[in-house]
Amino acid sequence: MSSQAPTRQSADATATPWERLSGRLILVQAGLLAAPLGSFLLALAVSGGKADLQVLIALGSVLITFLVVTGIGVMRYLTTRYRIADDRIELRSGLLFRSQRAMSLDRVRSVDLTANPVHRIFGLTSVRIGTGEQTSSAGRRLTIDGVTKAQAAELRDRLLSRRTAAPGRAADDDGLIADMDWSWLRYAPLTIWGVGGVLTTFGTAYRILHEMKIDPLEFGFVKDIEDRYGSVPLWFGILVTALIVIALGAVFSTATFTEGWYGYRLEREQGGTFRVLRGMLVTRSVTIEEKRMRGVELTETMLLRWARGARVNAVASGLGDRDENSKRSMLTPPMPRNDALRVAAEVLSEHESPTLSALRRHPRITLRRRINRALTATVLLVAPLAALGLWLSRTWLYAAGITALVLLPATLAMAYDAHRALGHTLRDRYLITRSGTFARRTVALERQGVIGWNVTRSVFQRRAGLLTLGATTAAGNQCYKVRDVGVAQGLAFAEEAVPGLLAPFLEQAPSHRRSR
């Protein structure tokens, strides 16, 4: 945790000189004007080059913004200092309101390096130093924004030099674990996020044009598309639109994959840390301490699973709050499943990934629960179409019938798949649990990392004799669930995984109830 710098400093700390940010930071701040300047040029182009009042206002806004941003950059450069003195790193900033903060080196859990496109143009990097605490307090991290690459690398090495390797690992295990293979690009389109990105892009563009008093529906090519759609059947137009959106989504996903994972390397460094390097436009360097690893999570989304692909996330403590953990825990991009299993095994220093363990099956009644959900979802989607058919036209009845014929087999297949995915077991020092159909997740969690159990039962679970058992931990998502397991099976599993942790909270059933 960050704290106020002590008023009494040792002689060594006093003698340590303060270091400045790079003077190129001022140019980086000025580069933030690209967006408002682009808006001004667009407004000028739309107005036909006429400098009316609206254009003059835009120009004045750009000039004022330039002065303010440049002034902020100069102030940051002149007032921000940092140094490593004794056993702490200190950061001093501010002109009117001075801020001086210090963080003990023993509490440093991560040193991440990030460089956005503007930073990269000027050879700068942002250094983010975190304690790994899962609080919203700003005191859990220090950010030094605007140092050169050499300064950032030196600072990272100095801050992590005190890290010690995890016990039981040989020094010759250090080195490359995985790096980018461009054949993995085939997995990039196998995600729905690309389609969501396309829809979001179109929606944002429409809103911006609307705010600028420009109606995109009046563009010539838009009218031409509208005329073409009017000359074809409705079902054909919907089909073509869906195919276009899917194709654009695949392109968007591929571009996102390329930008996010370009130059990917996963390394084990001396001193007991893992380092993930990646990024094309925005370069990222994420550090995870090996001694804080509590397991791995193997994620297989539906389309990725069909293509025999998977990706690996770290289950580790000290990665920050939930949002930070989801970003910093990614160890690999989507890759062949066998490669993902190899990475998981190497990260855990095991000969074979624990996620390959044979799992204990869940009661058959869990299949009935998932079939009921599938039937309910189908009815909820088909019923409105059938109602419109009874009220308006038989065409809607035909649509309801076709929808039911398509959805019912699909939802039932997903119900069976979700049931087959359920499982749990113990293997050596790991607790393994698996669930999910849209995104199947297999988690191998160290048993010594389990600090409690969370037992939940819904009304329907109580009627079916089931419960959901959650293993709480300080790492990762903080709770990993064994879903829809039998009551006796689940409680016995918890006691076997961590003996004595759950037993004090259980009540023995009366003998007359057991005899029934």
Coordinates of C-alpha atoms in Angstrom, one line a residue:
M1 CA 0.0 0.0 0.0
S2 CA 1.2 3.5 -0.8
S3 CA 1.8 5.8 2.2
Q4 CA 3.0 9.3 2.9
A5 CA 6.7 9.6 2.6
P6 CA 8.4 9.6 6.0
T7 CA 9.5 12.9 7.3
R8 CA 12.8 11.5 8.6
Q9 CA 14.9 9.9 6.0
S10 CA 18.2 8.1 6.2
A11 CA 21.4 9.6 4.9
D12 CA 21.5 7.2 1.9
A13 CA 17.9 8.2 1.0
T14 CA 18.8 11.9 1.3
A15 CA 21.8 11.5 -1.0
T16 CA 19.9 9.6 -3.7
P17 CA 19.2 12.1 -6.5
W18 CA 15.7 12.6 -7.9
E19 CA 15.1 11.6 -11.5
R20 CA 13.0 13.6 -14.0
L21 CA 10.6 12.5 -16.7
S22 CA 11.6 12.7 -20.3
G23 CA 11.2 16.2 -21.9
R24 CA 9.5 14.4 -24.8
L25 CA 6.4 14.2 -22.5
I26 CA 5.5 17.7 -23.6
L27 CA 5.3 16.6 -27.2
V28 CA 3.2 13.6 -26.2
Q29 CA 0.7 15.9 -24.4
A30 CA 0.5 18.0 -27.5
G31 CA -0.3 14.9 -29.5
L32 CA -3.5 14.6 -27.7
L33 CA -4.8 17.4 -29.9
A34 CA -5.1 15.0 -32.8
A35 CA -8.8 14.2 -32.1
P36 CA -10.1 17.8 -31.7
L37 CA -8.0 18.9 -34.6
G38 CA -9.5 16.2 -36.7
S39 CA -13.0 17.3 -35.7
F40 CA -12.2 20.8 -36.7
L41 CA -10.9 19.7 -40.1
L42 CA -14.0 17.6 -40.6
A43 CA -16.2 20.5 -39.8
L44 CA -14.3 22.7 -42.2
A45 CA -14.7 20.0 -44.9
V46 CA -18.4 19.6 -44.3
S47 CA -18.9 23.4 -44.5
G48 CA -17.2 23.5 -47.9
G49 CA -14.2 25.5 -46.5
K50 CA -16.5 28.4 -45.3
A51 CA -15.3 29.9 -42.0
D52 CA -18.7 30.4 -40.5
L53 CA -19.3 31.0 -36.8
Q54 CA -19.4 27.2 -36.0
V55 CA -16.1 26.7 -37.7
L56 CA -14.5 29.6 -35.9
I57 CA -15.8 28.3 -32.6
A58 CA -14.2 24.9 -33.4
L59 CA -10.9 26.6 -34.3
G60 CA -10.9 28.6 -31.1
S61 CA -11.6 25.4 -29.1
V62 CA -8.6 23.7 -30.7
L63 CA -6.3 26.7 -29.8
I64 CA -7.5 26.9 -26.2
T65 CA -7.1 23.1 -25.9
F66 CA -3.6 23.3 -27.3
L67 CA -2.6 25.9 -24.7
V68 CA -4.2 24.0 -21.8
V69 CA -2.7 20.6 -22.8
T70 CA 0.7 22.0 -23.4
G71 CA 0.7 23.8 -20.1
I72 CA -0.3 20.7 -18.3
G73 CA 2.6 18.8 -20.0
V74 CA 5.1 21.4 -19.1
M75 CA 3.9 21.5 -15.5
R76 CA 4.1 17.7 -15.2
Y77 CA 7.6 17.6 -16.6
L78 CA 8.8 20.4 -14.3
T79 CA 7.1 19.1 -11.1
T80 CA 7.3 15.3 -11.3
R81 CA 10.3 13.5 -9.8
Y82 CA 10.9 9.9 -8.7
R83 CA 13.7 7.9 -7.1
I84 CA 14.5 4.6 -5.4
A85 CA 15.9 5.3 -2.0
D86 CA 16.7 2.7 0.6
D87 CA 13.8 0.2 0.6
R88 CA 11.2 2.3 -1.1
I89 CA 10.3 4.1 -4.3
E90 CA 9.2 7.7 -4.0
L91 CA 7.1 9.8 -6.3
R92 CA 6.7 13.6 -6.0
S93 CA 4.4 15.7 -8.2
G94 CA 2.2 18.8 -8.2
L95 CA 2.7 22.5 -8.2
L96 CA -0.2 24.1 -6.3
F97 CA -1.0 20.9 -4.4
R98 CA 2.2 19.0 -3.7
S99 CA 1.9 15.2 -3.5
Q100 CA 4.7 13.0 -2.2
R101 CA 4.1 9.3 -2.0
A102 CA 6.2 6.3 -1.2
M103 CA 5.8 2.6 -1.6
S104 CA 7.9 0.0 0.1
L105 CA 9.8 -2.2 -2.3
D106 CA 8.8 -5.3 -0.3
R107 CA 5.1 -4.5 -1.2
V108 CA 5.8 -4.2 -5.0
R109 CA 3.9 -7.0 -6.7
S110 CA 3.9 -6.0 -10.3
V111 CA 5.8 -3.6 -12.6
D112 CA 3.9 -3.3 -15.9
L113 CA 5.2 -1.3 -18.9
T114 CA 2.7 0.2 -21.4
A115 CA 3.3 2.4 -24.5
N116 CA 0.5 3.8 -26.6
P117 CA 1.1 4.8 -30.2
V118 CA 1.9 8.4 -29.3
H119 CA 4.3 7.2 -26.6
R120 CA 6.0 4.9 -29.1
I121 CA 6.5 7.7 -31.6
F122 CA 8.6 9.6 -29.1
G123 CA 10.2 6.5 -27.5
L124 CA 8.4 6.8 -24.2
T125 CA 6.9 4.3 -21.8
S126 CA 4.5 4.4 -18.9
V127 CA 5.6 2.4 -15.8
R128 CA 2.8 1.2 -13.5
I129 CA 3.9 -0.2 -10.1
G130 CA 1.2 -2.1 -8.1
T131 CA 0.9 -3.7 -4.8
G132 CA -1.8 -6.1 -6.0
E133 CA -4.3 -5.0 -3.4
Q134 CA -8.0 -5.5 -4.4
T135 CA -9.2 -2.1 -3.3
S136 CA -10.3 1.0 -5.1
S137 CA -7.8 3.2 -3.3
A138 CA -5.3 5.0 -5.5
G139 CA -2.6 4.2 -2.9
R140 CA -2.3 0.7 -4.2
R141 CA -0.3 1.8 -7.3
L142 CA 2.2 4.4 -8.5
T143 CA 2.3 5.4 -12.2
I144 CA 5.3 7.0 -13.7
D145 CA 4.2 8.2 -17.1
G146 CA 6.7 9.6 -19.6
V147 CA 10.1 7.9 -19.1
T148 CA 12.3 6.6 -21.9
K149 CA 12.4 2.9 -22.7
A150 CA 15.9 2.6 -21.2
Q151 CA 14.7 4.3 -18.0
A152 CA 11.6 2.0 -17.8
A153 CA 13.6 -1.2 -18.3
E154 CA 16.2 -0.1 -15.6
L155 CA 13.4 0.9 -13.2
R156 CA 11.6 -2.5 -13.7
D157 CA 14.8 -4.4 -13.1
R158 CA 15.6 -2.5 -10.0
L159 CA 12.1 -2.9 -8.5
L160 CA 12.0 -6.7 -9.3
S161 CA 15.6 -7.5 -8.3
R162 CA 14.4 -8.5 -4.8
R163 CA 12.0 -11.1 -6.1
T164 CA 13.0 -14.7 -5.3
A165 CA 12.2 -17.7 -7.3
A166 CA 9.5 -20.1 -6.3
P167 CA 10.7 -23.1 -4.3
G168 CA 11.1 -26.4 -6.0
R169 CA 12.1 -25.0 -9.4
A170 CA 15.4 -25.3 -11.1
A171 CA 17.2 -22.2 -12.4
D172 CA 17.6 -23.7 -15.8
D173 CA 13.8 -23.6 -16.2
D174 CA 14.1 -19.8 -16.9
G175 CA 13.5 -18.8 -20.5
L176 CA 10.9 -18.7 -23.2
I177 CA 7.6 -20.6 -22.6
A178 CA 5.7 -19.6 -25.7
D179 CA 5.8 -17.0 -28.5
M180 CA 3.6 -15.9 -31.3
D181 CA 2.8 -18.4 -34.1
W182 CA 0.9 -16.7 -36.9
S183 CA -0.9 -19.9 -37.7
W184 CA -3.0 -19.1 -34.6
L185 CA -4.6 -16.3 -36.6
R186 CA -7.1 -18.8 -37.7
Y187 CA -8.7 -18.7 -34.3
A188 CA -9.2 -14.9 -34.3
P189 CA -12.6 -14.9 -36.1
L190 CA -14.0 -17.5 -33.7
T191 CA -15.5 -15.0 -31.3
I192 CA -18.7 -12.9 -31.1
W193 CA -16.8 -9.9 -29.9
G194 CA -16.0 -9.0 -33.5
V195 CA -19.7 -8.7 -34.4
G196 CA -20.3 -6.6 -31.3
G197 CA -17.4 -4.4 -32.3
V198 CA -18.8 -3.8 -35.8
L199 CA -22.2 -2.9 -34.4
T200 CA -20.7 -0.6 -31.8
T201 CA -18.6 1.1 -34.5
F202 CA -21.6 1.8 -36.8
G203 CA -23.6 3.0 -33.8
T204 CA -20.8 5.4 -32.7
A205 CA -20.3 6.7 -36.2
Y206 CA -24.0 7.4 -36.6
R207 CA -24.2 9.2 -33.3
I208 CA -21.2 11.4 -34.2
L209 CA -22.6 12.3 -37.6
H210 CA -26.0 13.0 -36.0
E211 CA -24.4 15.4 -33.5
M212 CA -22.8 17.2 -36.4
K213 CA -26.2 17.7 -38.0
I214 CA -25.3 15.2 -40.8
D215 CA -27.9 12.5 -41.7
P216 CA -26.1 9.4 -43.0
L217 CA -29.3 8.1 -44.5
E218 CA -29.1 10.9 -47.0
F219 CA -25.8 9.7 -48.4
G220 CA -26.0 8.5 -52.0
F221 CA -24.5 5.1 -51.4
V222 CA -26.9 4.6 -48.5
K223 CA -29.9 5.4 -50.6
D224 CA -28.6 3.0 -53.3
I225 CA -28.3 0.2 -50.7
E226 CA -31.8 1.0 -49.5
D227 CA -33.2 0.7 -53.0
R228 CA -31.5 -2.6 -53.6
Y229 CA -32.9 -4.0 -50.4
G230 CA -36.4 -2.8 -51.4
S231 CA -36.2 -5.0 -54.6
V232 CA -35.5 -8.3 -52.8
P233 CA -37.6 -10.4 -50.4
L234 CA -37.3 -9.5 -46.7
W235 CA -35.8 -12.9 -45.7
F236 CA -33.1 -12.5 -48.3
G237 CA -32.2 -9.0 -47.2
I238 CA -32.0 -10.2 -43.6
L239 CA -29.8 -13.1 -44.6
V240 CA -27.4 -10.9 -46.7
T241 CA -27.2 -8.4 -43.8
A242 CA -26.3 -11.1 -41.3
L243 CA -23.6 -12.5 -43.6
I244 CA -22.1 -9.0 -44.1
V245 CA -22.1 -8.3 -40.4
I246 CA -20.5 -11.7 -39.7
A247 CA -17.8 -11.1 -42.3
L248 CA -17.1 -7.7 -41.0
G249 CA -17.0 -9.1 -37.5
A250 CA -14.4 -11.7 -38.6
V251 CA -12.3 -8.9 -40.1
F252 CA -12.6 -6.8 -36.9
S253 CA -11.7 -9.8 -34.7
T254 CA -8.7 -10.6 -36.8
A255 CA -7.5 -7.0 -36.6
T256 CA -8.0 -6.9 -32.9
F257 CA -6.2 -10.2 -32.4
T258 CA -3.3 -8.9 -34.5
E259 CA -3.0 -5.6 -32.6
G260 CA -3.4 -7.2 -29.2
W261 CA -1.0 -10.2 -29.6
Y262 CA 1.6 -9.0 -32.1
G263 CA 5.1 -9.8 -30.7
Y264 CA 3.6 -12.1 -28.1
R265 CA 6.1 -13.7 -25.7
L266 CA 5.6 -15.6 -22.4
E267 CA 8.8 -15.8 -20.5
R268 CA 9.9 -17.1 -17.1
E269 CA 12.5 -14.7 -15.7
Q270 CA 15.2 -15.1 -13.2
G271 CA 14.0 -14.2 -9.7
G272 CA 10.7 -16.1 -10.1
T273 CA 8.5 -14.0 -12.3
F274 CA 6.5 -14.5 -15.5
R275 CA 6.5 -11.8 -18.1
V276 CA 4.0 -11.4 -20.9
L277 CA 5.0 -9.1 -23.8
R278 CA 2.5 -8.2 -26.5
G279 CA 0.9 -5.5 -28.6
M280 CA 1.4 -3.7 -31.9
L281 CA 0.0 -0.2 -31.5
V282 CA -0.1 -0.3 -27.7
T283 CA 2.8 -2.4 -26.3
R284 CA 2.2 -4.1 -23.0
S285 CA 4.5 -5.8 -20.6
V286 CA 2.8 -7.6 -17.6
T287 CA 4.7 -9.2 -14.7
I288 CA 3.3 -12.0 -12.5
E289 CA 5.2 -13.4 -9.5
E290 CA 5.5 -17.2 -9.7
K291 CA 5.1 -17.6 -6.0
R292 CA 1.7 -15.9 -6.2
M293 CA 0.4 -18.4 -8.8
R294 CA -2.4 -20.5 -7.4
G295 CA -3.4 -22.3 -10.6
V296 CA -4.6 -21.8 -14.2
E297 CA -7.8 -21.5 -16.1
L298 CA -8.3 -23.1 -19.5
T299 CA -11.0 -21.3 -21.4
E300 CA -12.7 -22.8 -24.5
T301 CA -15.5 -20.8 -26.1
M302 CA -17.9 -22.7 -28.2
L303 CA -16.5 -21.9 -31.6
L304 CA -13.0 -22.1 -30.3
R305 CA -13.7 -25.6 -28.9
W306 CA -15.0 -26.8 -32.2
A307 CA -11.7 -25.7 -33.8
R308 CA -9.7 -27.5 -31.0
G309 CA -8.5 -24.2 -29.6
A310 CA -8.2 -22.8 -26.1
R311 CA -6.5 -20.0 -24.1
V312 CA -4.9 -19.9 -20.7
N313 CA -5.4 -17.4 -17.9
A314 CA -3.4 -17.3 -14.7
V315 CA -5.1 -17.8 -11.3
A316 CA -2.8 -15.6 -9.2
S317 CA -3.0 -13.2 -6.3
G318 CA -1.7 -9.6 -6.5
L319 CA -3.2 -8.8 -9.9
G320 CA -5.4 -6.0 -8.7
D321 CA -9.2 -5.7 -8.6
R322 CA -11.6 -7.7 -10.8
D323 CA -11.2 -5.5 -13.9
E324 CA -7.4 -5.4 -13.7
N325 CA -7.3 -9.2 -13.0
S326 CA -9.3 -9.9 -16.2
K327 CA -6.8 -7.9 -18.3
R328 CA -3.5 -8.9 -16.6
S329 CA -4.2 -12.6 -16.1
M330 CA -4.1 -13.5 -19.8
L331 CA -1.1 -15.8 -20.4
T332 CA -1.9 -16.8 -24.0
P333 CA -3.9 -15.8 -27.0
P334 CA -6.3 -18.4 -28.5
M335 CA -4.0 -21.2 -29.6
P336 CA -4.2 -25.0 -30.4
R337 CA -5.5 -26.8 -27.3
N338 CA -2.4 -29.0 -27.1
D339 CA -0.2 -25.9 -27.0
A340 CA -2.4 -24.4 -24.3
L341 CA -2.1 -27.5 -22.2
R342 CA 1.6 -27.5 -22.6
V343 CA 1.8 -23.8 -21.5
A344 CA -0.4 -24.6 -18.5
A345 CA 1.8 -27.4 -17.4
E346 CA 5.0 -25.3 -17.8
V347 CA 3.6 -22.4 -15.9
L348 CA 2.7 -24.7 -13.0
S349 CA 6.0 -26.6 -13.2
E350 CA 4.1 -29.8 -13.8
H351 CA 4.8 -32.6 -16.3
E352 CA 1.2 -32.6 -17.4
S353 CA -1.5 -30.0 -17.1
P354 CA -3.9 -30.8 -14.2
T355 CA -6.8 -29.7 -16.4
L356 CA -6.4 -33.0 -18.2
S357 CA -7.5 -35.0 -15.2
A358 CA -10.5 -37.3 -15.5
L359 CA -13.5 -35.6 -13.7
R360 CA -16.1 -37.0 -11.4
R361 CA -19.6 -36.8 -13.0
H362 CA -22.5 -34.8 -11.6
P363 CA -26.0 -36.3 -10.9
R364 CA -28.2 -37.1 -13.9
I365 CA -30.8 -34.6 -12.7
T366 CA -28.5 -31.8 -13.8
L367 CA -29.3 -32.8 -17.3
R368 CA -33.0 -32.4 -16.7
R369 CA -32.4 -28.9 -15.3
R370 CA -30.6 -27.9 -18.4
I371 CA -33.2 -29.4 -20.7
N372 CA -35.9 -27.4 -18.9
R373 CA -33.9 -24.3 -19.4
A374 CA -33.6 -25.1 -23.1
L375 CA -37.3 -25.6 -23.5
T376 CA -38.1 -22.5 -21.6
A377 CA -35.8 -20.4 -23.8
T378 CA -37.4 -21.8 -26.9
V379 CA -40.9 -21.1 -25.7
L380 CA -40.0 -17.5 -24.8
L381 CA -38.7 -16.9 -28.3
V382 CA -41.4 -18.7 -30.2
A383 CA -44.5 -17.6 -28.2
P384 CA -44.4 -13.9 -29.4
L385 CA -44.3 -15.0 -33.0
A386 CA -47.1 -17.4 -32.5
A387 CA -49.2 -14.7 -30.8
L388 CA -48.6 -12.4 -33.7
G389 CA -49.7 -15.2 -36.1
L390 CA -53.0 -15.7 -34.3
W391 CA -53.6 -12.0 -34.2
L392 CA -52.3 -10.7 -37.5
S393 CA -51.3 -13.2 -40.2
R394 CA -50.5 -16.9 -40.7
T395 CA -47.1 -15.8 -42.0
W396 CA -46.0 -15.2 -38.4
L397 CA -47.2 -18.7 -37.5
Y398 CA -45.0 -20.1 -40.2
A399 CA -42.1 -18.0 -38.8
A400 CA -42.9 -19.4 -35.3
G401 CA -42.8 -23.0 -36.6
I402 CA -39.5 -22.5 -38.5
T403 CA -38.0 -20.8 -35.5
A404 CA -39.0 -23.7 -33.2
L405 CA -37.7 -26.3 -35.6
V406 CA -34.3 -24.5 -35.7
L407 CA -34.0 -23.5 -32.0
L408 CA -35.3 -26.7 -30.3
P409 CA -32.5 -29.0 -31.6
A410 CA -29.9 -26.3 -31.0
T411 CA -30.9 -25.6 -27.4
L412 CA -31.3 -29.3 -26.6
A413 CA -27.8 -29.9 -28.0
M414 CA -26.4 -27.1 -25.8
A415 CA -28.2 -28.6 -22.8
Y416 CA -26.5 -32.0 -23.3
D417 CA -23.2 -30.2 -23.9
A418 CA -23.6 -28.2 -20.7
H419 CA -24.3 -31.4 -18.7
R420 CA -21.3 -33.2 -20.2
A421 CA -19.1 -30.2 -19.3
L422 CA -19.9 -30.5 -15.5
G423 CA -17.2 -32.2 -13.5
H424 CA -14.8 -31.9 -10.6
T425 CA -12.0 -33.8 -9.0
L426 CA -8.8 -33.7 -7.0
R427 CA -5.3 -34.3 -8.3
D428 CA -2.3 -34.0 -6.1
R429 CA -2.2 -30.5 -4.8
Y430 CA -5.0 -29.2 -7.1
L431 CA -8.7 -28.9 -7.0
I432 CA -10.2 -29.1 -10.6
T433 CA -13.6 -27.9 -11.6
R434 CA -15.2 -27.5 -15.1
S435 CA -18.5 -26.0 -16.4
G436 CA -20.0 -24.0 -19.2
T437 CA -21.1 -24.5 -22.8
F438 CA -20.8 -21.1 -24.5
A439 CA -17.5 -20.7 -22.6
R440 CA -16.2 -23.9 -21.0
R441 CA -13.8 -23.1 -18.2
T442 CA -11.6 -25.7 -16.5
V443 CA -9.9 -24.4 -13.4
A444 CA -7.0 -26.0 -11.6
L445 CA -6.7 -24.3 -8.2
E446 CA -4.1 -25.1 -5.5
R447 CA -5.9 -26.6 -2.5
Q448 CA -3.7 -24.7 -0.1
G449 CA -5.0 -21.5 -1.7
V450 CA -8.6 -22.2 -0.7
I451 CA -9.5 -20.1 2.3
G452 CA -13.2 -20.9 2.6
W453 CA -16.3 -22.4 1.0
N454 CA -19.4 -20.7 -0.3
V455 CA -22.4 -23.1 -0.4
T456 CA -25.5 -21.8 -2.2
R457 CA -28.8 -23.5 -3.0
S458 CA -31.6 -22.0 -5.1
V459 CA -35.2 -23.1 -4.7
F460 CA -35.0 -25.4 -7.7
Q461 CA -31.7 -26.8 -6.5
R462 CA -33.2 -27.7 -3.1
R463 CA -36.0 -29.6 -4.8
A464 CA -33.5 -31.5 -6.9
G465 CA -31.1 -32.2 -4.0
L466 CA -28.3 -30.1 -5.5
L467 CA -26.0 -27.3 -4.4
T468 CA -23.3 -25.1 -5.9
L469 CA -20.0 -25.2 -4.0
G470 CA -17.7 -22.2 -4.3
A471 CA -14.0 -22.4 -3.4
T472 CA -13.0 -18.9 -2.2
T473 CA -9.5 -17.8 -2.6
A474 CA -7.4 -14.6 -2.7
A475 CA -6.4 -15.3 -6.3
G476 CA -8.1 -14.7 -9.6
N477 CA -11.8 -14.3 -9.5
Q478 CA -11.8 -15.1 -5.8
C479 CA -14.5 -17.8 -6.1
Y480 CA -14.4 -20.9 -8.3
K481 CA -17.6 -22.9 -8.4
V482 CA -18.5 -26.5 -8.6
R483 CA -22.0 -26.1 -10.0
D484 CA -25.0 -28.4 -9.5
V485 CA -23.4 -31.1 -7.5
G486 CA -25.2 -33.5 -5.2
V487 CA -25.4 -32.4 -1.5
A488 CA -23.5 -35.3 -0.1
Q489 CA -21.1 -35.4 -3.0
G490 CA -20.3 -31.7 -2.7
L491 CA -19.8 -31.6 1.0
A492 CA -17.6 -34.7 0.9
F493 CA -15.6 -33.1 -1.9
A494 CA -15.0 -30.0 0.1
E495 CA -13.9 -32.0 3.2
E496 CA -11.5 -34.1 1.0
A497 CA -10.1 -31.0 -0.7
V498 CA -9.3 -29.0 2.4
P499 CA -9.9 -31.2 5.5
G500 CA -11.4 -29.5 8.5
L501 CA -12.3 -26.3 6.8
L502 CA -16.0 -26.9 6.2
A503 CA -16.7 -29.5 8.9
P504 CA -17.2 -27.1 11.8
F505 CA -20.0 -25.4 10.0
L506 CA -22.0 -28.6 9.3
E507 CA -24.8 -30.0 11.5
Q508 CA -25.4 -33.7 12.0
A509 CA -28.8 -34.7 10.9
P510 CA -31.0 -36.2 13.7
S511 CA -31.0 -40.0 13.8
H512 CA -34.8 -40.2 13.3
R513 CA -34.4 -38.2 10.1
R514 CA -31.5 -40.3 8.8
S515 CA -33.6 -43.5 9.4
R516 CA -36.4 -42.4 7.1

